[in-house]
PDB file of C-alpha atoms in Angstrom:
ATOM      1  CA  UNK A  84     123.861 149.969 -49.541  1.00 68.00           C
ATOM      2  CA  UNK A  85     122.733 150.373 -53.143  1.00 79.00           C
ATOM      3  CA  UNK A  86     119.201 149.261 -52.330  1.00 87.00           C
ATOM      4  CA  UNK A  87     119.034 151.504 -49.262  1.00 90.00           C
ATOM      5  CA  UNK A  88     119.971 154.437 -51.490  1.00 92.00           C
ATOM      6  CA  UNK A  89     117.346 153.655 -54.114  1.00 94.00           C
ATOM      7  CA  UNK A  90     114.805 153.024 -51.338  1.00 95.00           C
ATOM      8  CA  UNK A  91     115.383 156.542 -50.028  1.00 94.00           C
ATOM      9  CA  UNK A  92     115.424 157.939 -53.581  1.00 95.00           C
ATOM     10  CA  UNK A  93     112.050 156.380 -54.374  1.00 95.00           C
ATOM     11  CA  UNK A  94     110.478 157.791 -51.228  1.00 95.00           C
ATOM     12  CA  UNK A  95     111.897 161.282 -51.795  1.00 95.00           C
ATOM     13  CA  UNK A  96     110.769 161.213 -55.419  1.00 94.00           C
ATOM     14  CA  UNK A  97     107.244 160.135 -54.432  1.00 94.00           C
ATOM     15  CA  UNK A  98     106.726 162.808 -51.772  1.00 93.00           C
ATOM     16  CA  UNK A  99     108.357 165.707 -53.642  1.00 92.00           C
ATOM     17  CA  UNK A 100     106.871 165.163 -57.091  1.00 88.00           C
ATOM     18  CA  UNK A 101     104.336 167.630 -58.496  1.00 85.00           C
ATOM     19  CA  UNK A 102     103.033 165.006 -60.912  1.00 86.00           C
ATOM     20  CA  UNK A 103     100.950 161.970 -59.987  1.00 87.00           C
ATOM     21  CA  UNK A 104     102.826 159.914 -62.554  1.00 90.00           C
ATOM     22  CA  UNK A 105     106.241 160.687 -61.070  1.00 92.00           C
ATOM     23  CA  UNK A 106     104.839 160.014 -57.613  1.00 93.00           C
ATOM     24  CA  UNK A 107     103.771 156.596 -58.902  1.00 94.00           C
ATOM     25  CA  UNK A 108     107.257 156.023 -60.358  1.00 95.00           C
ATOM     26  CA  UNK A 109     108.760 156.918 -56.975  1.00 95.00           C
ATOM     27  CA  UNK A 110     106.515 154.364 -55.270  1.00 96.00           C
ATOM     28  CA  UNK A 111     107.611 151.694 -57.748  1.00 95.00           C
ATOM     29  CA  UNK A 112     111.312 152.460 -57.199  1.00 95.00           C
ATOM     30  CA  UNK A 113     110.649 152.201 -53.481  1.00 95.00           C
ATOM     31  CA  UNK A 114     108.887 148.845 -53.958  1.00 94.00           C
ATOM     32  CA  UNK A 115     111.603 147.308 -56.140  1.00 94.00           C
ATOM     33  CA  UNK A 116     114.313 148.514 -53.740  1.00 95.00           C
ATOM     34  CA  UNK A 117     112.670 147.049 -50.649  1.00 95.00           C
ATOM     35  CA  UNK A 118     112.129 143.552 -52.072  1.00 94.00           C
ATOM     36  CA  UNK A 119     115.875 142.595 -52.086  1.00 92.00           C
ATOM     37  CA  UNK A 120     116.162 143.903 -48.520  1.00 92.00           C
ATOM     38  CA  UNK A 121     113.393 141.519 -47.421  1.00 91.00           C
ATOM     39  CA  UNK A 122     115.357 138.447 -48.496  1.00 87.00           C
ATOM     40  CA  UNK A 123     116.933 136.724 -45.502  1.00 80.00           C
ATOM     41  CA  UNK A 124     119.365 133.779 -45.789  1.00 78.00           C
ATOM     42  CA  UNK A 125     118.232 130.560 -44.077  1.00 75.00           C
ATOM     43  CA  UNK A 126     114.671 131.866 -43.730  1.00 75.00           C
ATOM     44  CA  UNK A 127     112.204 129.766 -45.703  1.00 76.00           C
ATOM     45  CA  UNK A 128     109.354 132.189 -44.972  1.00 79.00           C
ATOM     46  CA  UNK A 129     110.994 135.271 -46.487  1.00 87.00           C
ATOM     47  CA  UNK A 130     110.350 134.158 -50.084  1.00 87.00           C
ATOM     48  CA  UNK A 131     106.660 133.690 -49.327  1.00 90.00           C
ATOM     49  CA  UNK A 132     106.488 137.123 -47.690  1.00 92.00           C
ATOM     50  CA  UNK A 133     108.252 138.691 -50.677  1.00 93.00           C
ATOM     51  CA  UNK A 134     105.716 137.126 -53.063  1.00 93.00           C
ATOM     52  CA  UNK A 135     102.766 138.359 -50.988  1.00 94.00           C
ATOM     53  CA  UNK A 136     104.255 141.826 -50.681  1.00 95.00           C
ATOM     54  CA  UNK A 137     105.031 142.123 -54.391  1.00 95.00           C
ATOM     55  CA  UNK A 138     101.613 140.884 -55.539  1.00 95.00           C
ATOM     56  CA  UNK A 139      99.733 143.202 -53.187  1.00 96.00           C
ATOM     57  CA  UNK A 140     101.845 146.248 -53.991  1.00 95.00           C
ATOM     58  CA  UNK A 141     101.623 145.512 -57.726  1.00 95.00           C
ATOM     59  CA  UNK A 142      97.830 145.329 -57.464  1.00 96.00           C
ATOM     60  CA  UNK A 143      97.715 148.640 -55.590  1.00 96.00           C
ATOM     61  CA  UNK A 144     100.067 150.218 -58.142  1.00 95.00           C
ATOM     62  CA  UNK A 145      97.853 149.036 -60.999  1.00 95.00           C
ATOM     63  CA  UNK A 146      94.745 150.516 -59.360  1.00 94.00           C
ATOM     64  CA  UNK A 147      96.578 153.787 -58.725  1.00 93.00           C
ATOM     65  CA  UNK A 148      97.876 154.008 -62.301  1.00 92.00           C
ATOM     66  CA  UNK A 149      94.457 153.091 -63.731  1.00 91.00           C
ATOM     67  CA  UNK A 150      92.704 155.776 -61.677  1.00 89.00           C
ATOM     68  CA  UNK A 151      95.292 158.388 -62.736  1.00 86.00           C
ATOM     69  CA  UNK A 152      94.852 157.533 -66.430  1.00 86.00           C
ATOM     70  CA  UNK A 153      91.072 157.455 -66.031  1.00 83.00           C
ATOM     71  CA  UNK A 154      91.073 160.877 -64.375  1.00 79.00           C
ATOM     72  CA  UNK A 155      93.384 162.305 -67.065  1.00 78.00           C
ATOM     73  CA  UNK A 156      91.036 161.169 -69.855  1.00 78.00           C
ATOM     74  CA  UNK A 157      88.013 162.945 -68.372  1.00 69.00           C
ATOM     75  CA  UNK A 158      87.289 165.845 -70.693  1.00 55.00           C
ATOM     76  CA  UNK A 159      84.356 167.219 -68.738  1.00 54.00           C
ATOM     77  CA  UNK A 160      84.261 167.504 -64.985  1.00 49.00           C
ATOM     78  CA  UNK A 161      81.788 164.991 -63.568  1.00 51.00           C
ATOM     79  CA  UNK A 162      81.298 164.978 -59.815  1.00 48.00           C
ATOM     80  CA  UNK A 163      80.395 161.271 -59.584  1.00 52.00           C
ATOM     81  CA  UNK A 164      83.301 160.140 -61.781  1.00 56.00           C
ATOM     82  CA  UNK A 165      85.652 162.438 -59.890  1.00 72.00           C
ATOM     83  CA  UNK A 166      84.525 160.864 -56.610  1.00 78.00           C
ATOM     84  CA  UNK A 167      85.020 157.388 -58.063  1.00 81.00           C
ATOM     85  CA  UNK A 168      88.560 158.262 -59.107  1.00 83.00           C
ATOM     86  CA  UNK A 169      89.346 159.654 -55.656  1.00 83.00           C
ATOM     87  CA  UNK A 170      88.001 156.505 -54.001  1.00 87.00           C
ATOM     88  CA  UNK A 171      90.128 154.285 -56.256  1.00 89.00           C
ATOM     89  CA  UNK A 172      93.270 156.338 -55.633  1.00 90.00           C
ATOM     90  CA  UNK A 173      92.657 156.441 -51.887  1.00 91.00           C
ATOM     91  CA  UNK A 174      92.044 152.688 -51.744  1.00 92.00           C
ATOM     92  CA  UNK A 175      95.290 152.016 -53.612  1.00 94.00           C
ATOM     93  CA  UNK A 176      97.271 154.219 -51.226  1.00 94.00           C
ATOM     94  CA  UNK A 177      95.627 152.658 -48.163  1.00 95.00           C
ATOM     95  CA  UNK A 178      96.439 149.196 -49.503  1.00 95.00           C
ATOM     96  CA  UNK A 179     100.079 150.198 -49.922  1.00 95.00           C
ATOM     97  CA  UNK A 180     100.367 151.412 -46.323  1.00 94.00           C
ATOM     98  CA  UNK A 181      98.447 148.423 -44.895  1.00 94.00           C
ATOM     99  CA  UNK A 182      95.414 150.246 -43.497  1.00 95.00           C
ATOM    100  CA  UNK A 183      92.333 148.176 -42.636  1.00 92.00           C
ATOM    101  CA  UNK A 184      90.213 146.769 -44.219  1.00 92.00           C
ATOM    102  CA  UNK A 185      92.921 146.433 -46.921  1.00 93.00           C
ATOM    103  CA  UNK A 186      95.425 145.093 -44.402  1.00 93.00           C
ATOM    104  CA  UNK A 187      95.126 141.404 -45.379  1.00 92.00           C
ATOM    105  CA  UNK A 188      98.773 141.204 -46.514  1.00 95.00           C
ATOM    106  CA  UNK A 189     100.427 143.256 -43.802  1.00 96.00           C
ATOM    107  CA  UNK A 190     100.639 140.893 -40.767  1.00 94.00           C
ATOM    108  CA  UNK A 191     101.476 137.898 -42.958  1.00 93.00           C
ATOM    109  CA  UNK A 192     104.352 139.709 -44.640  1.00 95.00           C
ATOM    110  CA  UNK A 193     105.640 141.060 -41.321  1.00 94.00           C
ATOM    111  CA  UNK A 194     105.649 137.594 -39.731  1.00 92.00           C
ATOM    112  CA  UNK A 195     107.925 136.136 -42.414  1.00 91.00           C
ATOM    113  CA  UNK A 196     110.719 138.700 -42.601  1.00 93.00           C
ATOM    114  CA  UNK A 197     113.617 139.682 -40.345  1.00 92.00           C
ATOM    115  CA  UNK A 198     113.474 142.309 -37.615  1.00 94.00           C
ATOM    116  CA  UNK A 199     115.498 144.752 -39.740  1.00 93.00           C
ATOM    117  CA  UNK A 200     113.041 144.416 -42.627  1.00 94.00           C
ATOM    118  CA  UNK A 201     110.159 144.754 -40.181  1.00 95.00           C
ATOM    119  CA  UNK A 202     111.551 148.042 -38.940  1.00 95.00           C
ATOM    120  CA  UNK A 203     111.638 149.394 -42.504  1.00 96.00           C
ATOM    121  CA  UNK A 204     108.154 148.039 -43.239  1.00 96.00           C
ATOM    122  CA  UNK A 205     106.630 149.532 -40.083  1.00 96.00           C
ATOM    123  CA  UNK A 206     108.268 152.947 -40.401  1.00 96.00           C
ATOM    124  CA  UNK A 207     109.991 154.053 -43.606  1.00 96.00           C
ATOM    125  CA  UNK A 208     107.539 152.347 -45.973  1.00 95.00           C
ATOM    126  CA  UNK A 209     104.701 154.419 -44.516  1.00 95.00           C
ATOM    127  CA  UNK A 210     106.215 157.804 -45.353  1.00 96.00           C
ATOM    128  CA  UNK A 211     105.404 158.000 -49.073  1.00 95.00           C
ATOM    129  CA  UNK A 212     101.815 156.652 -48.849  1.00 94.00           C
ATOM    130  CA  UNK A 213     101.060 158.935 -45.905  1.00 94.00           C
ATOM    131  CA  UNK A 214     102.360 162.067 -47.631  1.00 94.00           C
ATOM    132  CA  UNK A 215     100.537 161.204 -50.862  1.00 91.00           C
ATOM    133  CA  UNK A 216      97.378 160.573 -48.843  1.00 90.00           C
ATOM    134  CA  UNK A 217      97.585 164.127 -47.517  1.00 87.00           C
ATOM    135  CA  UNK A 218      96.989 165.324 -51.096  1.00 83.00           C
ATOM    136  CA  UNK A 219      93.658 163.430 -51.163  1.00 79.00           C
ATOM    137  CA  UNK A 220      92.402 164.830 -47.881  1.00 72.00           C
ATOM    138  CA  UNK A 221      89.698 166.801 -49.736  1.00 64.00           C
ATOM    139  CA  UNK A 222      87.430 163.773 -49.177  1.00 68.00           C
ATOM    140  CA  UNK A 223      87.763 163.214 -45.399  1.00 78.00           C
ATOM    141  CA  UNK A 224      84.784 160.830 -45.336  1.00 83.00           C
ATOM    142  CA  UNK A 225      86.805 158.093 -47.051  1.00 86.00           C
ATOM    143  CA  UNK A 226      89.709 158.634 -44.688  1.00 90.00           C
ATOM    144  CA  UNK A 227      87.465 158.430 -41.609  1.00 92.00           C
ATOM    145  CA  UNK A 228      86.153 155.022 -42.765  1.00 93.00           C
ATOM    146  CA  UNK A 229      89.709 153.694 -42.952  1.00 94.00           C
ATOM    147  CA  UNK A 230      90.616 155.358 -39.646  1.00 95.00           C
ATOM    148  CA  UNK A 231      87.783 153.617 -37.794  1.00 96.00           C
ATOM    149  CA  UNK A 232      88.461 150.280 -39.536  1.00 96.00           C
ATOM    150  CA  UNK A 233      92.179 150.417 -38.719  1.00 96.00           C
ATOM    151  CA  UNK A 234      91.491 151.308 -35.104  1.00 95.00           C
ATOM    152  CA  UNK A 235      89.099 148.362 -34.664  1.00 95.00           C
ATOM    153  CA  UNK A 236      91.088 145.757 -36.603  1.00 94.00           C
ATOM    154  CA  UNK A 237      94.472 146.718 -35.165  1.00 93.00           C
ATOM    155  CA  UNK A 238      93.262 146.372 -31.587  1.00 92.00           C
ATOM    156  CA  UNK A 239      90.772 143.480 -31.683  1.00 92.00           C
ATOM    157  CA  UNK A 240      92.631 141.018 -33.942  1.00 91.00           C
ATOM    158  CA  UNK A 241      95.923 141.735 -32.214  1.00 86.00           C
ATOM    159  CA  UNK A 242      94.540 140.230 -29.003  1.00 84.00           C
ATOM    160  CA  UNK A 243      94.824 136.646 -30.258  1.00 82.00           C
ATOM    161  CA  UNK A 244      98.444 136.830 -31.433  1.00 86.00           C
ATOM    162  CA  UNK A 245     101.514 135.292 -29.830  1.00 85.00           C
ATOM    163  CA  UNK A 246     103.948 136.127 -32.659  1.00 90.00           C
ATOM    164  CA  UNK A 247     105.585 139.430 -31.755  1.00 91.00           C
ATOM    165  CA  UNK A 248     106.038 140.421 -35.398  1.00 93.00           C
ATOM    166  CA  UNK A 249     102.292 140.076 -35.952  1.00 93.00           C
ATOM    167  CA  UNK A 250     101.561 141.935 -32.719  1.00 92.00           C
ATOM    168  CA  UNK A 251     103.705 144.861 -33.857  1.00 94.00           C
ATOM    169  CA  UNK A 252     102.028 144.699 -37.290  1.00 95.00           C
ATOM    170  CA  UNK A 253      98.528 144.958 -35.789  1.00 95.00           C
ATOM    171  CA  UNK A 254      99.816 147.642 -33.449  1.00 94.00           C
ATOM    172  CA  UNK A 255     101.057 149.491 -36.529  1.00 95.00           C
ATOM    173  CA  UNK A 256      97.597 149.225 -38.105  1.00 96.00           C
ATOM    174  CA  UNK A 257      96.132 150.808 -34.976  1.00 95.00           C
ATOM    175  CA  UNK A 258      98.791 153.533 -35.090  1.00 96.00           C
ATOM    176  CA  UNK A 259      97.868 154.168 -38.742  1.00 96.00           C
ATOM    177  CA  UNK A 260      94.428 155.242 -37.536  1.00 96.00           C
ATOM    178  CA  UNK A 261      96.028 157.750 -35.175  1.00 96.00           C
ATOM    179  CA  UNK A 262      98.450 159.046 -37.808  1.00 96.00           C
ATOM    180  CA  UNK A 263      95.660 159.534 -40.344  1.00 95.00           C
ATOM    181  CA  UNK A 264      93.620 161.349 -37.680  1.00 95.00           C
ATOM    182  CA  UNK A 265      96.613 163.562 -36.945  1.00 94.00           C
ATOM    183  CA  UNK A 266      96.924 164.262 -40.665  1.00 92.00           C
ATOM    184  CA  UNK A 267      93.274 165.343 -40.786  1.00 90.00           C
ATOM    185  CA  UNK A 268      94.192 168.079 -38.326  1.00 88.00           C
ATOM    186  CA  UNK A 269      97.716 169.116 -39.283  1.00 89.00           C
ATOM    187  CA  UNK A 270     100.706 167.739 -41.182  1.00 91.00           C
ATOM    188  CA  UNK A 271     102.939 168.906 -38.309  1.00 93.00           C
ATOM    189  CA  UNK A 272     100.928 166.811 -35.856  1.00 93.00           C
ATOM    190  CA  UNK A 273     101.395 163.797 -38.116  1.00 95.00           C
ATOM    191  CA  UNK A 274     105.141 164.454 -38.326  1.00 95.00           C
ATOM    192  CA  UNK A 275     105.505 164.538 -34.522  1.00 94.00           C
ATOM    193  CA  UNK A 276     103.477 161.342 -34.206  1.00 96.00           C
ATOM    194  CA  UNK A 277     105.437 159.534 -36.902  1.00 96.00           C
ATOM    195  CA  UNK A 278     108.862 160.489 -35.521  1.00 95.00           C
ATOM    196  CA  UNK A 279     108.041 159.329 -31.990  1.00 94.00           C
ATOM    197  CA  UNK A 280     106.363 156.167 -33.284  1.00 95.00           C
ATOM    198  CA  UNK A 281     109.412 155.345 -35.427  1.00 95.00           C
ATOM    199  CA  UNK A 282     111.824 155.932 -32.563  1.00 93.00           C
ATOM    200  CA  UNK A 283     109.884 153.664 -30.204  1.00 92.00           C
ATOM    201  CA  UNK A 284     109.667 150.950 -32.858  1.00 94.00           C
ATOM    202  CA  UNK A 285     113.422 151.154 -33.397  1.00 94.00           C
ATOM    203  CA  UNK A 286     114.165 150.673 -29.704  1.00 90.00           C
ATOM    204  CA  UNK A 287     111.730 147.758 -29.273  1.00 92.00           C
ATOM    205  CA  UNK A 288     112.715 145.962 -32.480  1.00 94.00           C
ATOM    206  CA  UNK A 289     116.425 146.427 -31.758  1.00 91.00           C
ATOM    207  CA  UNK A 290     115.883 144.888 -28.310  1.00 88.00           C
ATOM    208  CA  UNK A 291     113.949 141.916 -29.706  1.00 90.00           C
ATOM    209  CA  UNK A 292     116.609 141.397 -32.365  1.00 91.00           C
ATOM    210  CA  UNK A 293     119.387 141.512 -29.763  1.00 88.00           C
ATOM    211  CA  UNK A 294     117.646 138.912 -27.586  1.00 86.00           C
ATOM    212  CA  UNK A 295     116.479 136.812 -30.589  1.00 88.00           C
ATOM    213  CA  UNK A 296     112.875 136.854 -29.404  1.00 88.00           C
ATOM    214  CA  UNK A 297     110.090 136.085 -31.901  1.00 91.00           C
ATOM    215  CA  UNK A 298     107.218 134.829 -29.742  1.00 89.00           C
ATOM    216  CA  UNK A 299     105.780 135.736 -26.330  1.00 83.00           C
ATOM    217  CA  UNK A 300     106.881 132.460 -24.602  1.00 81.00           C
ATOM    218  CA  UNK A 301     110.498 133.275 -25.502  1.00 83.00           C
ATOM    219  CA  UNK A 302     110.593 136.111 -22.971  1.00 79.00           C
ATOM    220  CA  UNK A 303     112.234 133.676 -20.564  1.00 77.00           C
ATOM    221  CA  UNK A 304     115.453 134.601 -22.390  1.00 75.00           C
ATOM    222  CA  UNK A 305     115.461 137.946 -20.582  1.00 75.00           C
ATOM    223  CA  UNK A 306     117.102 137.342 -17.227  1.00 74.00           C
ATOM    224  CA  UNK A 307     118.376 140.775 -16.253  1.00 75.00           C
ATOM    225  CA  UNK A 308     115.739 142.650 -14.209  1.00 74.00           C
ATOM    226  CA  UNK A 309     116.699 146.216 -15.270  1.00 77.00           C
ATOM    227  CA  UNK A 310     116.510 145.167 -18.920  1.00 76.00           C
ATOM    228  CA  UNK A 311     113.059 143.679 -18.285  1.00 78.00           C
ATOM    229  CA  UNK A 312     111.859 146.922 -16.719  1.00 80.00           C
ATOM    230  CA  UNK A 313     113.224 149.095 -19.523  1.00 80.00           C
ATOM    231  CA  UNK A 314     111.668 146.791 -22.117  1.00 79.00           C
ATOM    232  CA  UNK A 315     108.292 146.939 -20.327  1.00 82.00           C
ATOM    233  CA  UNK A 316     108.370 150.727 -20.140  1.00 84.00           C
ATOM    234  CA  UNK A 317     109.052 151.013 -23.865  1.00 85.00           C
ATOM    235  CA  UNK A 318     106.052 148.806 -24.662  1.00 85.00           C
ATOM    236  CA  UNK A 319     103.914 150.994 -22.391  1.00 86.00           C
ATOM    237  CA  UNK A 320     105.237 154.012 -24.261  1.00 89.00           C
ATOM    238  CA  UNK A 321     104.397 152.470 -27.649  1.00 90.00           C
ATOM    239  CA  UNK A 322     100.880 151.827 -26.375  1.00 88.00           C
ATOM    240  CA  UNK A 323     100.488 155.487 -25.461  1.00 88.00           C
ATOM    241  CA  UNK A 324     100.217 155.058 -21.706  1.00 85.00           C
ATOM    242  CA  UNK A 325     100.779 158.334 -19.823  1.00 83.00           C
ATOM    243  CA  UNK A 326     103.178 159.711 -18.718  1.00 82.00           C
ATOM    244  CA  UNK A 327     105.495 158.026 -21.247  1.00 85.00           C
ATOM    245  CA  UNK A 328     106.729 159.554 -24.493  1.00 87.00           C
ATOM    246  CA  UNK A 329     104.277 157.608 -26.656  1.00 89.00           C
ATOM    247  CA  UNK A 330     101.410 159.441 -24.976  1.00 91.00           C
ATOM    248  CA  UNK A 331     102.594 162.814 -26.316  1.00 90.00           C
ATOM    249  CA  UNK A 332     101.526 162.386 -29.980  1.00 93.00           C
ATOM    250  CA  UNK A 333      98.208 160.856 -28.905  1.00 94.00           C
ATOM    251  CA  UNK A 334      97.609 163.749 -26.539  1.00 93.00           C
ATOM    252  CA  UNK A 335      98.358 166.279 -29.292  1.00 93.00           C
ATOM    253  CA  UNK A 336      96.058 164.428 -31.717  1.00 95.00           C
ATOM    254  CA  UNK A 337      93.251 164.282 -29.143  1.00 95.00           C
ATOM    255  CA  UNK A 338      93.586 168.032 -28.566  1.00 94.00           C
ATOM    256  CA  UNK A 339      93.471 168.724 -32.307  1.00 93.00           C
ATOM    257  CA  UNK A 340      90.438 166.468 -32.820  1.00 94.00           C
ATOM    258  CA  UNK A 341      88.694 168.151 -29.906  1.00 93.00           C
ATOM    259  CA  UNK A 342      89.386 171.594 -31.370  1.00 93.00           C
ATOM    260  CA  UNK A 343      87.865 170.424 -34.670  1.00 91.00           C
ATOM    261  CA  UNK A 344      84.771 169.006 -32.899  1.00 91.00           C
ATOM    262  CA  UNK A 345      85.546 165.410 -33.981  1.00 92.00           C
ATOM    263  CA  UNK A 346      84.427 163.983 -30.649  1.00 93.00           C
ATOM    264  CA  UNK A 347      82.969 160.736 -32.022  1.00 94.00           C
ATOM    265  CA  UNK A 348      86.173 159.856 -33.867  1.00 94.00           C
ATOM    266  CA  UNK A 349      88.217 160.798 -30.813  1.00 94.00           C
ATOM    267  CA  UNK A 350      86.127 158.509 -28.580  1.00 95.00           C
ATOM    268  CA  UNK A 351      86.495 155.560 -30.981  1.00 95.00           C
ATOM    269  CA  UNK A 352      90.272 155.977 -31.160  1.00 95.00           C
ATOM    270  CA  UNK A 353      90.669 156.194 -27.386  1.00 94.00           C
ATOM    271  CA  UNK A 354      88.372 153.216 -26.735  1.00 93.00           C
ATOM    272  CA  UNK A 355      90.170 150.827 -29.056  1.00 94.00           C
ATOM    273  CA  UNK A 356      93.592 152.042 -27.973  1.00 92.00           C
ATOM    274  CA  UNK A 357      92.715 150.750 -24.505  1.00 90.00           C
ATOM    275  CA  UNK A 358      92.391 147.288 -26.075  1.00 89.00           C
ATOM    276  CA  UNK A 359      95.876 147.559 -27.570  1.00 89.00           C
ATOM    277  CA  UNK A 360      97.165 148.496 -24.133  1.00 87.00           C
ATOM    278  CA  UNK A 361      95.713 145.208 -22.877  1.00 84.00           C
ATOM    279  CA  UNK A 362      97.902 143.067 -25.108  1.00 80.00           C
ATOM    280  CA  UNK A 363     100.888 145.262 -24.326  1.00 84.00           C
ATOM    281  CA  UNK A 364     100.181 144.500 -20.678  1.00 83.00           C
ATOM    282  CA  UNK A 365     100.055 140.801 -21.551  1.00 78.00           C
ATOM    283  CA  UNK A 366     103.499 141.059 -23.131  1.00 77.00           C
ATOM    284  CA  UNK A 367     104.961 142.883 -20.145  1.00 77.00           C
ATOM    285  CA  UNK A 368     103.342 140.398 -17.751  1.00 76.00           C
ATOM    286  CA  UNK A 369     104.981 137.584 -19.721  1.00 70.00           C
ATOM    287  CA  UNK A 370     108.303 139.384 -19.410  1.00 71.00           C
ATOM    288  CA  UNK A 371     107.967 139.347 -15.623  1.00 71.00           C
ATOM    289  CA  UNK A 372     106.463 135.896 -15.123  1.00 67.00           C
ATOM    290  CA  UNK A 373     108.540 133.846 -17.590  1.00 58.00           C
ATOM    291  CA  UNK A 374     111.968 133.231 -16.135  1.00 55.00           C
ATOM    292  CA  UNK A 375     114.814 130.891 -16.991  1.00 47.00           C
ATOM    293  CA  UNK A 376     118.179 130.294 -15.409  1.00 48.00           C
ATOM    294  CA  UNK A 377     119.667 129.549 -18.828  1.00 45.00           C
ATOM    295  CA  UNK A 378     119.725 132.891 -20.543  1.00 44.00           C
ATOM    296  CA  UNK A 379     120.323 132.663 -24.284  1.00 42.00           C
ATOM    297  CA  UNK A 380     121.591 136.209 -24.729  1.00 43.00           C
ATOM    298  CA  UNK A 381     124.918 137.620 -23.489  1.00 47.00           C
ATOM    299  CA  UNK A 382     124.997 138.571 -19.818  1.00 46.00           C
ATOM    300  CA  UNK A 383     126.835 141.775 -20.559  1.00 46.00           C
ATOM    301  CA  UNK A 384     124.164 144.401 -21.045  1.00 47.00           C
ATOM    302  CA  UNK A 385     124.190 146.733 -23.985  1.00 49.00           C
ATOM    303  CA  UNK A 386     124.747 150.081 -22.261  1.00 51.00           C
ATOM    304  CA  UNK A 387     124.070 152.135 -25.363  1.00 50.00           C
ATOM    305  CA  UNK A 388     120.765 150.348 -25.942  1.00 51.00           C
ATOM    306  CA  UNK A 389     119.704 150.870 -22.346  1.00 49.00           C
ATOM    307  CA  UNK A 390     120.574 154.560 -22.594  1.00 50.00           C
ATOM    308  CA  UNK A 391     118.483 154.947 -25.739  1.00 52.00           C
ATOM    309  CA  UNK A 392     115.630 153.087 -24.053  1.00 53.00           C
ATOM    310  CA  UNK A 393     115.776 155.400 -21.057  1.00 49.00           C
ATOM    311  CA  UNK A 394     115.770 158.461 -23.293  1.00 50.00           C
ATOM    312  CA  UNK A 395     112.505 157.352 -24.891  1.00 53.00           C
ATOM    313  CA  UNK A 396     110.538 157.341 -21.672  1.00 51.00           C
ATOM    314  CA  UNK A 397     110.323 160.715 -19.929  1.00 52.00           C
ATOM    315  CA  UNK A 398     112.681 163.455 -21.238  1.00 50.00           C
ATOM    316  CA  UNK A 399     111.105 163.835 -24.665  1.00 54.00           C
ATOM    317  CA  UNK A 400     107.652 164.155 -23.164  1.00 52.00           C
ATOM    318  CA  UNK A 401     108.827 166.995 -20.934  1.00 51.00           C
ATOM    319  CA  UNK A 402     110.515 168.766 -23.868  1.00 48.00           C
ATOM    320  CA  UNK A 403     107.560 168.456 -26.213  1.00 54.00           C
ATOM    321  CA  UNK A 404     105.053 169.511 -23.575  1.00 53.00           C
ATOM    322  CA  UNK A 405     107.097 172.659 -22.951  1.00 48.00           C
ATOM    323  CA  UNK A 406     107.142 173.404 -26.702  1.00 50.00           C
ATOM    324  CA  UNK A 407     103.396 172.856 -27.033  1.00 55.00           C
ATOM    325  CA  UNK A 408     102.399 174.941 -24.042  1.00 54.00           C
TER     326      UNK A 408
END
């Protein structure tokens, strides 16, 4: 519980600070608090993932601190040097959140840690970098480069994966492109997107943890047909397939991009999201086709989990659409 408290403290400190230095300190508290939470007993891969995560985050922190010191020492305003500093700071923040093309560490770290740690990595650990990135939105050109890269990488490379932790990691990279696009339009749009994305991730990861599923071929553990259907619908929702809840934030973002005449960016995001839907369909097809008489999870269904799953599908979409219109 101590590390969860300091994890939250670091994030709150980073997003509420008026000083870049204290924001950096908040990020470091967040980093040092998350590392003990990544350690899993009897998991030989967790130590490797911790090392990769620490080295990458330390490198990003060094770049961020260097760019802050460099900017502070500038006595005269120089447009080129100011742009260089902004690029360095943006790159450091994008590396911390795992945006492409600085995503090299993200899937590898995700594949070696537990489902609980994955949930934190995919959701909570994105809050501070995203909020800090909103302060650097004065140079949208840099952000658009990372948006397009994340959209392409998250969808194309995710096609070849069978490890569900890596699939969710590449899916997260694709969702980063949507969240950054939402942030270009409005911080409220980003907040709606992030909340729905986090909720869907919680439901899916909790289900996979309950059934002890790590790879696509292990879907033969799911024997109960209603549970299969609910699980499929939640993956469709995470992919943004209408009329499920996950389509709502994408629909809002598309509307905002259209209002701001960002039609090219909107087209790229939609096109590569269709590719992510393809590997979600592959997962759901595996859920249907792979069947085993020897189920490895308890036959008694988790009623609370199924209720939460059902709540993520239609009702929230209806509520949000009423609020928007």
